[in-house]
Structure formats: structure tokens, C-alpha cells
GROMACS .gro file of C-alpha atoms in nm:
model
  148
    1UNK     CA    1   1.614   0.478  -7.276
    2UNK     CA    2   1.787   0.615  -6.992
    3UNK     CA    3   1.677   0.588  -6.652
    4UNK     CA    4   1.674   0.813  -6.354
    5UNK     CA    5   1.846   0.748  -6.058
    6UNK     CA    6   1.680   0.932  -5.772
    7UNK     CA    7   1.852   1.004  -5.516
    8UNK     CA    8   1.764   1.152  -5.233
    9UNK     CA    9   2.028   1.317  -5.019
   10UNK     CA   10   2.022   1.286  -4.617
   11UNK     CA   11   2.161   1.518  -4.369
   12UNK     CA   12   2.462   1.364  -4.190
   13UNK     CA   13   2.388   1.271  -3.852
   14UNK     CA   14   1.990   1.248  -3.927
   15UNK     CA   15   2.012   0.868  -3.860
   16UNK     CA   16   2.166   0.945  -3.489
   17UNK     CA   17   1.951   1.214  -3.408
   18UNK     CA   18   1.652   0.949  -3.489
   19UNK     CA   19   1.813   0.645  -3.310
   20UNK     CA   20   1.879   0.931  -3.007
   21UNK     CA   21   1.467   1.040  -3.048
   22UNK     CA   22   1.359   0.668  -3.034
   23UNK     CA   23   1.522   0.572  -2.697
   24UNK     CA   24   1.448   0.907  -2.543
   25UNK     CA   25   1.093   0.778  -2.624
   26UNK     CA   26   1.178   0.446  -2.466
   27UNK     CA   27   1.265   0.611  -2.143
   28UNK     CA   28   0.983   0.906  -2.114
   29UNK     CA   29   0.676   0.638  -2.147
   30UNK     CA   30   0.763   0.415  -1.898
   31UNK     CA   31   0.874   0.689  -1.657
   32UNK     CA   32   0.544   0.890  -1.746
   33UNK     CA   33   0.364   0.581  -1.687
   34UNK     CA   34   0.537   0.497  -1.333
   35UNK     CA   35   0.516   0.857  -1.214
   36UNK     CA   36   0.154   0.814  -1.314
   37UNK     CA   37   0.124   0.489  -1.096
   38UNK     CA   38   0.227   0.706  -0.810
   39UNK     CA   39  -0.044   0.998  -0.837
   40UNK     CA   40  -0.304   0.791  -0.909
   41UNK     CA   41  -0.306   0.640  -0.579
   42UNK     CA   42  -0.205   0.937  -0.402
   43UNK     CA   43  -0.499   1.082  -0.578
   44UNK     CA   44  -0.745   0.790  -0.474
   45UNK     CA   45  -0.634   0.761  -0.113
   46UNK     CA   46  -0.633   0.354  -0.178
   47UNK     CA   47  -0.406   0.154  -0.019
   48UNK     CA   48  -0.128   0.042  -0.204
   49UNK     CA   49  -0.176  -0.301  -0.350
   50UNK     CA   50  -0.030  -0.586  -0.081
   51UNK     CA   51  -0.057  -0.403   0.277
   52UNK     CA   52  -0.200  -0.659   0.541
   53UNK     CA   53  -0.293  -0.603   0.900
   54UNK     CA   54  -0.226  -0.945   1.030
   55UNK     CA   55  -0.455  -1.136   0.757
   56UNK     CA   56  -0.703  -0.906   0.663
   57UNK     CA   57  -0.593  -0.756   0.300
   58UNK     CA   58  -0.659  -0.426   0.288
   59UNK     CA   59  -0.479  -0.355  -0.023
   60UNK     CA   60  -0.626  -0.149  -0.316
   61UNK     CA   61  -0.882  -0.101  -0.080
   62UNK     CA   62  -1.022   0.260   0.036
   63UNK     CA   63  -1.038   0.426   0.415
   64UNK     CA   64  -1.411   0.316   0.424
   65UNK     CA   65  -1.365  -0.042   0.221
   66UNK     CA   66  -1.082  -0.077   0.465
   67UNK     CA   67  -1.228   0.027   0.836
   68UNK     CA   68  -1.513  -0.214   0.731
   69UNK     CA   69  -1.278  -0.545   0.615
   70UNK     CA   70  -1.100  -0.460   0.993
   71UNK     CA   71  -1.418  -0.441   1.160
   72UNK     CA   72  -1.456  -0.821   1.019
   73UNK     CA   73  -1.161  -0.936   1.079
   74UNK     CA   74  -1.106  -0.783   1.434
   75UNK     CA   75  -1.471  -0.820   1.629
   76UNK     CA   76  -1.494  -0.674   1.956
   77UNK     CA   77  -1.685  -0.994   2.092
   78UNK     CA   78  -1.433  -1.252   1.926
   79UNK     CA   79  -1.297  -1.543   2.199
   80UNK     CA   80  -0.966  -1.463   2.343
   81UNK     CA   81  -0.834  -1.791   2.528
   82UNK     CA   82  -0.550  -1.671   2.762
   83UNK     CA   83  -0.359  -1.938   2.923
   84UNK     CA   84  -0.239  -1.890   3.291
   85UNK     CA   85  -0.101  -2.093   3.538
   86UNK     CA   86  -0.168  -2.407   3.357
   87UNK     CA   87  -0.554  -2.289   3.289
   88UNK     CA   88  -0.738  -2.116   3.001
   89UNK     CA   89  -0.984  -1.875   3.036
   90UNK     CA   90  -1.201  -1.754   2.750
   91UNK     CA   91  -1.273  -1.375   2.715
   92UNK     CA   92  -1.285  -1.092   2.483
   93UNK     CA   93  -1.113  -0.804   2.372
   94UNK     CA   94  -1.408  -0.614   2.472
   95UNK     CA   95  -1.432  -0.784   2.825
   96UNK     CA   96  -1.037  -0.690   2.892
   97UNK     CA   97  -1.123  -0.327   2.741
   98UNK     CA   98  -0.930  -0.374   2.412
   99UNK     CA   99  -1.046  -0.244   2.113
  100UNK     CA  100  -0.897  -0.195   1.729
  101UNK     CA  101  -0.866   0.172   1.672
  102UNK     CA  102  -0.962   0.102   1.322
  103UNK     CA  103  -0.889   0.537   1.202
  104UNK     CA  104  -0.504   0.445   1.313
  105UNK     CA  105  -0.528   0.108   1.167
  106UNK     CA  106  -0.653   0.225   0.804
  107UNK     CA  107  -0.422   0.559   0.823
  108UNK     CA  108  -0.119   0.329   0.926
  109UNK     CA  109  -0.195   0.056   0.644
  110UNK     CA  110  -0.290   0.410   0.372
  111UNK     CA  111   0.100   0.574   0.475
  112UNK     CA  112   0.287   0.270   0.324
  113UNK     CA  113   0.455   0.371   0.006
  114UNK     CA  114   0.342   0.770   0.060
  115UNK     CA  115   0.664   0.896   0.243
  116UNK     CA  116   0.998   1.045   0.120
  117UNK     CA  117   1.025   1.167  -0.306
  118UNK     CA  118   0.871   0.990  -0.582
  119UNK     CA  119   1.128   0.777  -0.640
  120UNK     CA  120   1.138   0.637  -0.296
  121UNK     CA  121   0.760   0.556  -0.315
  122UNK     CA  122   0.777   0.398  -0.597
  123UNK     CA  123   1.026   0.168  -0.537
  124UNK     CA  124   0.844   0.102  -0.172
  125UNK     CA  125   0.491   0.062  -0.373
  126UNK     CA  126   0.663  -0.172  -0.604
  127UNK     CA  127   0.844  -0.379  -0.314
  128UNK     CA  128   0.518  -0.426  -0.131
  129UNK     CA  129   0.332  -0.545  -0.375
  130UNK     CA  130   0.544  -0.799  -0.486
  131UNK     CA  131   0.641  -0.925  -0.150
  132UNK     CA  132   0.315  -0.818   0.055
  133UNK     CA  133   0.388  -0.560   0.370
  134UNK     CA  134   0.221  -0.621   0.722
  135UNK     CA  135   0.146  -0.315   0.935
  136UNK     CA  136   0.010  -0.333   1.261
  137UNK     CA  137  -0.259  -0.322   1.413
  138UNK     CA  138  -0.321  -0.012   1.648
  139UNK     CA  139  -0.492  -0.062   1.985
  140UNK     CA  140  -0.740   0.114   2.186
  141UNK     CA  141  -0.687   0.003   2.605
  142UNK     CA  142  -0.947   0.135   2.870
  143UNK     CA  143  -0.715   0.100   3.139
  144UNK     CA  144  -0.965   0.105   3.420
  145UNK     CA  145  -1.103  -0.251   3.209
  146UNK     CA  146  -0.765  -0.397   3.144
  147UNK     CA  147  -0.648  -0.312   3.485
  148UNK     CA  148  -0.985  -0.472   3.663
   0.00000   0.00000   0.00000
């Protein structure tokens, strides 16, 4: 009985063109998926994960979510014990006429990882969340309180 080989003839070069095909693959979906990263927060106005203002997180956090956590952390009517001259005196912010301007705060802390191309944010996103990225605070002075 005689048996039939089949053979099926390939294309030179399909193998390459395959191999070339798979790590173009490799590259696009992690690229689409970083460059995704990036304009979904820009989209969502969040903060970028790991922004502090001194040691209130306001990471991942929106403008509201984020004016509200520095409201907690930074109370008007918090005790301010300044030392002069050997002697403390207790006071507040609000008594010198200091306040957080929380808008400049939250926009300051909502800028980190936005500037320059795509690239450049995501490299700064990626840094600050890994290695956390303190912005600070922005102040408010009535100088006719301060200067009284």
C-alpha cells in the first residue's frame, strides 16, 4: 500500500515575517497600554498616584477629594508653638493671618507628571509613584494680621 506524503510547501521567509509580527505585538501592547496610563489620568483630573503635601496623600485623589483631605490636614485653628527668646507662645495660623490656599495647593499637587510630551510624563508619573513626590504647600498671608 503506498502512502502519501503530504507536504505542504511554505513561502521562504514566512517564519521571519511571523517571528517579526510577534515582537511588533510585544512592543505595541505595552506601549498602547502605557500611553493609555497617561490619558486616563489626564482624562480624570486625579492626581497622580504618590504626590504628598507634607503628609497628607493626596494621590489618586480628585480636586474635590483632595481640597477636603488638605482642609484636614491643614486646620485654620491648629496650635502653632513659636519659640522666641527662650519662650513659646501658642497661636494659630489663623491668629498670625495664615491660611492654606487649598485651589493652589490641589492645582500644584494635580500638575505633577502633566508637563512636557508623553514620554516625559510618563516617566515622571512612573518615578513618583514609586518613590512618592512632595509638593508644597501654597500660602495665603493677610499682611495687615501677620504684620500686627
Amino acid at each position: 500500500m503506498a502512502q502519501a506524503n503530504a507536504h505542504v510547501p511554505s513561502r521562504p521567509g514566512a517564519a521571519i515575517v511571523a517571528v517579526f509580527a510577534l515582537c511588533a505585538l510585544a512592543v505595541a501592547v505595552p506601549l498602547a497600554a502605557l500611553v493609555g496610563l497617561v490619558t486616563a489620568y489626564e482624562r480624570s483630573g486625579a492626581i497622580v498616584p504618590g504626590v504628598f503635601v507634607g503628609s497628607a496623600h493626596v494621590g489618586r485623589l480628585t480636586a474635590d477629594a483632595a481640597a477636603q483631605q488638605l482642609a484636614a490636614a491643614y486646620p485654620p485653628d491648629a496650635p502653632l508653638s513659636i519659640h522666641i527668646a527662650g519662650e513659646t507662645h501658642t497661636l494659630s495660623l489663623q491668629d498670625i493671618g495664615v491660611q492654606l490656599d487649598i485651589p493652589a495647593t490641589v492645582e500644584a499637587a494635580r500638575r505633577v507628571g502633566r508637563g512636557g510630551p508623553w514620554p516625559q510624563q510618563l516617566g515622571e508619573r512612573v518615578r513618583v509613584a514609586a518613590s512618592g513626590f512632595d509638593v508644597a504647600p501654597r500660602w495665603k498671608v493677610d499682611r495687615t494680621r501677620f504684620d500686627a
